PDB file of C-alpha atoms in Angstrom:
ATOM      1  CA  MET O   1     -17.643 -89.250 -44.043  1.00 51.00           C
ATOM      2  CA  ALA O   2     -18.176 -86.816 -41.200  1.00 57.00           C
ATOM      3  CA  SER O   3     -15.486 -84.297 -40.585  1.00 62.00           C
ATOM      4  CA  GLU O   4     -13.379 -84.965 -37.555  1.00 76.00           C
ATOM      5  CA  GLU O   5     -14.012 -82.396 -34.874  1.00 81.00           C
ATOM      6  CA  ARG O   6     -11.310 -81.697 -32.421  1.00 82.00           C
ATOM      7  CA  GLN O   7     -12.309 -82.975 -28.989  1.00 81.00           C
ATOM      8  CA  PRO O   8     -11.600 -80.833 -25.936  1.00 79.00           C
ATOM      9  CA  GLN O   9      -8.759 -82.069 -23.780  1.00 80.00           C
ATOM     10  CA  VAL O  10      -8.007 -81.609 -20.136  1.00 73.00           C
ATOM     11  CA  SER O  11      -4.583 -81.991 -18.666  1.00 73.00           C
ATOM     12  CA  ILE O  12      -4.047 -81.940 -14.922  1.00 73.00           C
ATOM     13  CA  GLY O  13      -0.565 -81.559 -13.591  1.00 73.00           C
ATOM     14  CA  ASP O  14       0.491 -81.463  -9.947  1.00 73.00           C
ATOM     15  CA  VAL O  15      -2.561 -80.683  -7.800  1.00 68.00           C
ATOM     16  CA  SER O  16      -1.073 -81.045  -4.348  1.00 69.00           C
ATOM     17  CA  GLY O  17      -2.497 -78.401  -2.029  1.00 68.00           C
ATOM     18  CA  SER O  18      -5.207 -77.562  -4.583  1.00 70.00           C
ATOM     19  CA  THR O  19      -8.968 -77.811  -4.560  1.00 71.00           C
ATOM     20  CA  PHE O  20     -11.133 -78.126  -7.639  1.00 68.00           C
ATOM     21  CA  ALA O  21     -14.494 -79.459  -8.750  1.00 70.00           C
ATOM     22  CA  VAL O  22     -15.777 -80.540 -12.146  1.00 70.00           C
ATOM     23  CA  GLY O  23     -19.364 -80.585 -13.359  1.00 71.00           C
ATOM     24  CA  SER O  24     -22.451 -78.409 -13.129  1.00 71.00           C
ATOM     25  CA  ARG O  25     -23.439 -79.719  -9.677  1.00 71.00           C
ATOM     26  CA  ALA O  26     -19.957 -80.162  -8.275  1.00 69.00           C
ATOM     27  CA  ASP O  27     -19.339 -79.088  -4.713  1.00 71.00           C
ATOM     28  CA  VAL O  28     -15.886 -78.602  -3.326  1.00 67.00           C
ATOM     29  CA  ARG O  29     -14.590 -78.080   0.189  1.00 64.00           C
ATOM     30  CA  SER O  30     -11.028 -77.473   1.112  1.00 63.00           C
ATOM     31  CA  TYR O  31      -9.376 -78.286   4.410  1.00 58.00           C
ATOM     32  CA  HIS O  32      -5.683 -77.597   4.464  1.00 61.00           C
ATOM     33  CA  GLY O  33      -3.590 -77.995   7.538  1.00 64.00           C
ATOM     34  CA  THR O  34      -1.731 -80.475   9.584  1.00 62.00           C
ATOM     35  CA  THR O  35      -2.964 -83.648  11.142  1.00 62.00           C
ATOM     36  CA  PRO O  36      -3.965 -83.035  14.744  1.00 64.00           C
ATOM     37  CA  SER O  37      -1.483 -84.184  17.329  1.00 70.00           C
ATOM     38  CA  TYR O  38      -2.774 -86.481  20.030  1.00 71.00           C
ATOM     39  CA  ASN O  39      -1.467 -86.829  23.526  1.00 82.00           C
ATOM     40  CA  ASP O  40      -1.511 -90.261  25.173  1.00 85.00           C
ATOM     41  CA  ASP O  41      -4.755 -89.533  27.044  1.00 87.00           C
ATOM     42  CA  ALA O  42      -6.562 -88.489  23.841  1.00 87.00           C
ATOM     43  CA  GLU O  43      -5.310 -91.596  22.024  1.00 89.00           C
ATOM     44  CA  ARG O  44      -6.488 -93.875  24.837  1.00 91.00           C
ATOM     45  CA  LEU O  45      -9.873 -92.132  24.967  1.00 91.00           C
ATOM     46  CA  LEU O  46     -10.285 -92.303  21.183  1.00 91.00           C
ATOM     47  CA  ALA O  47      -9.532 -96.045  21.182  1.00 91.00           C
ATOM     48  CA  ALA O  48     -11.939 -96.604  24.086  1.00 91.00           C
ATOM     49  CA  LEU O  49     -14.714 -94.608  22.373  1.00 92.00           C
ATOM     50  CA  ARG O  50     -14.318 -96.692  19.228  1.00 92.00           C
ATOM     51  CA  GLU O  51     -14.369 -99.930  21.195  1.00 91.00           C
ATOM     52  CA  LEU O  52     -17.513 -98.923  23.079  1.00 89.00           C
ATOM     53  CA  ARG O  53     -19.248 -97.921  19.845  1.00 90.00           C
ATOM     54  CA  ALA O  54     -18.390-101.325  18.376  1.00 89.00           C
ATOM     55  CA  ASP O  55     -19.769-103.051  21.475  1.00 85.00           C
ATOM     56  CA  LEU O  56     -22.942-100.943  21.372  1.00 84.00           C
ATOM     57  CA  SER O  57     -23.578-101.990  17.778  1.00 84.00           C
ATOM     58  CA  GLY O  58     -24.031-105.557  19.028  1.00 80.00           C
ATOM     59  CA  ALA O  59     -26.258-104.595  21.961  1.00 75.00           C
ATOM     60  CA  ARG O  60     -30.019-104.403  21.898  1.00 74.00           C
ATOM     61  CA  THR O  61     -30.920-100.984  20.545  1.00 74.00           C
ATOM     62  CA  THR O  62     -32.672 -98.642  22.942  1.00 79.00           C
ATOM     63  CA  GLY O  63     -33.145 -94.902  22.875  1.00 83.00           C
ATOM     64  CA  GLN O  64     -30.499 -94.629  25.582  1.00 83.00           C
ATOM     65  CA  CYS O  65     -28.005 -96.655  23.524  1.00 83.00           C
ATOM     66  CA  GLU O  66     -28.716 -94.577  20.425  1.00 88.00           C
ATOM     67  CA  GLU O  67     -28.187 -91.329  22.338  1.00 90.00           C
ATOM     68  CA  LEU O  68     -24.948 -92.636  23.842  1.00 90.00           C
ATOM     69  CA  ASP O  69     -23.725 -93.866  20.436  1.00 91.00           C
ATOM     70  CA  SER O  70     -24.446 -90.468  18.886  1.00 93.00           C
ATOM     71  CA  ALA O  71     -22.520 -88.674  21.642  1.00 94.00           C
ATOM     72  CA  LEU O  72     -19.643 -91.148  21.297  1.00 93.00           C
ATOM     73  CA  ALA O  73     -19.558 -90.572  17.523  1.00 94.00           C
ATOM     74  CA  ASP O  74     -19.457 -86.798  18.049  1.00 94.00           C
ATOM     75  CA  ALA O  75     -16.607 -87.085  20.552  1.00 94.00           C
ATOM     76  CA  GLU O  76     -14.725 -89.501  18.303  1.00 93.00           C
ATOM     77  CA  ASP O  77     -15.072 -87.104  15.377  1.00 91.00           C
ATOM     78  CA  GLU O  78     -13.921 -84.107  17.424  1.00 91.00           C
ATOM     79  CA  ILE O  79     -10.862 -85.917  18.753  1.00 90.00           C
ATOM     80  CA  ALA O  80      -9.992 -87.206  15.277  1.00 88.00           C
ATOM     81  CA  ARG O  81     -10.275 -83.686  13.811  1.00 87.00           C
ATOM     82  CA  THR O  82      -8.710 -81.599  16.572  1.00 88.00           C
ATOM     83  CA  GLY O  83      -6.707 -83.945  18.775  1.00 87.00           C
ATOM     84  CA  SER O  84      -8.961 -83.464  21.836  1.00 88.00           C
ATOM     85  CA  ALA O  85     -12.582 -83.230  22.921  1.00 88.00           C
ATOM     86  CA  GLY O  86     -14.091 -80.132  24.477  1.00 90.00           C
ATOM     87  CA  GLU O  87     -15.104 -80.107  28.122  1.00 92.00           C
ATOM     88  CA  SER O  88     -18.826 -79.770  27.305  1.00 93.00           C
ATOM     89  CA  ARG O  89     -18.674 -82.865  25.104  1.00 92.00           C
ATOM     90  CA  LEU O  90     -16.851 -84.838  27.814  1.00 93.00           C
ATOM     91  CA  ARG O  91     -19.379 -83.656  30.409  1.00 93.00           C
ATOM     92  CA  ARG O  92     -22.218 -84.915  28.177  1.00 93.00           C
ATOM     93  CA  LEU O  93     -20.530 -88.312  27.867  1.00 92.00           C
ATOM     94  CA  ARG O  94     -20.130 -88.486  31.647  1.00 91.00           C
ATOM     95  CA  GLU O  95     -23.857 -87.742  32.085  1.00 91.00           C
ATOM     96  CA  LEU O  96     -24.890 -90.383  29.564  1.00 91.00           C
ATOM     97  CA  LEU O  97     -22.592 -93.011  31.058  1.00 87.00           C
ATOM     98  CA  THR O  98     -23.853 -92.223  34.564  1.00 86.00           C
ATOM     99  CA  ASP O  99     -27.442 -92.635  33.314  1.00 84.00           C
ATOM    100  CA  ALA O 100     -26.446 -95.940  31.708  1.00 79.00           C
ATOM    101  CA  ALA O 101     -24.749 -97.303  34.828  1.00 76.00           C
ATOM    102  CA  SER O 102     -26.053-100.824  34.175  1.00 74.00           C
ATOM    103  CA  LEU O 103     -24.356-100.707  30.782  1.00 73.00           C
ATOM    104  CA  THR O 104     -20.966 -99.935  32.340  1.00 66.00           C
ATOM    105  CA  THR O 105     -21.181-103.087  34.438  1.00 69.00           C
ATOM    106  CA  VAL O 106     -22.066-105.281  31.434  1.00 71.00           C
ATOM    107  CA  LEU O 107     -19.725-103.865  28.787  1.00 78.00           C
ATOM    108  CA  THR O 108     -16.068-103.704  29.735  1.00 78.00           C
ATOM    109  CA  SER O 109     -15.530-101.004  27.111  1.00 79.00           C
ATOM    110  CA  ALA O 110     -18.150 -98.786  28.799  1.00 77.00           C
ATOM    111  CA  GLY O 111     -16.289 -99.159  32.077  1.00 77.00           C
ATOM    112  CA  THR O 112     -13.033 -98.227  30.334  1.00 82.00           C
ATOM    113  CA  VAL O 113     -14.527 -95.034  28.866  1.00 83.00           C
ATOM    114  CA  ALA O 114     -16.108 -94.175  32.224  1.00 80.00           C
ATOM    115  CA  GLY O 115     -12.736 -94.623  33.922  1.00 83.00           C
ATOM    116  CA  LEU O 116     -10.971 -92.421  31.368  1.00 84.00           C
ATOM    117  CA  LEU O 117     -13.612 -89.740  31.947  1.00 83.00           C
ATOM    118  CA  GLY O 118     -13.033 -89.856  35.703  1.00 80.00           C
ATOM    119  CA  LEU O 119     -16.244 -91.638  36.745  1.00 73.00           C
TER     120      LEU O 119
END
């Protein structure tokens, strides 16, 4: 009969506010802070960006649609992380929506985003 070896044990208590990784290839990133606060305009824009992205997913894919979707995703991410989108990002969205003017007449959500961006 083999001798019983004592197995290592790990006990984790309260880890709130902590960051840790386990394993030889583990990677850990820590982001502590508060949830960004949104004003009404940012909330409306975020909802409109999400709606337009959903509508674009059902549209025929073109390079223009892909570029617009990428810019929308970037703006959505920035608003979700910080509570607002930077002026350069909004300017880029305005340019892309102006270039895709035919899209704004077909997709109601594109018209909504264009209106919220002041086009």
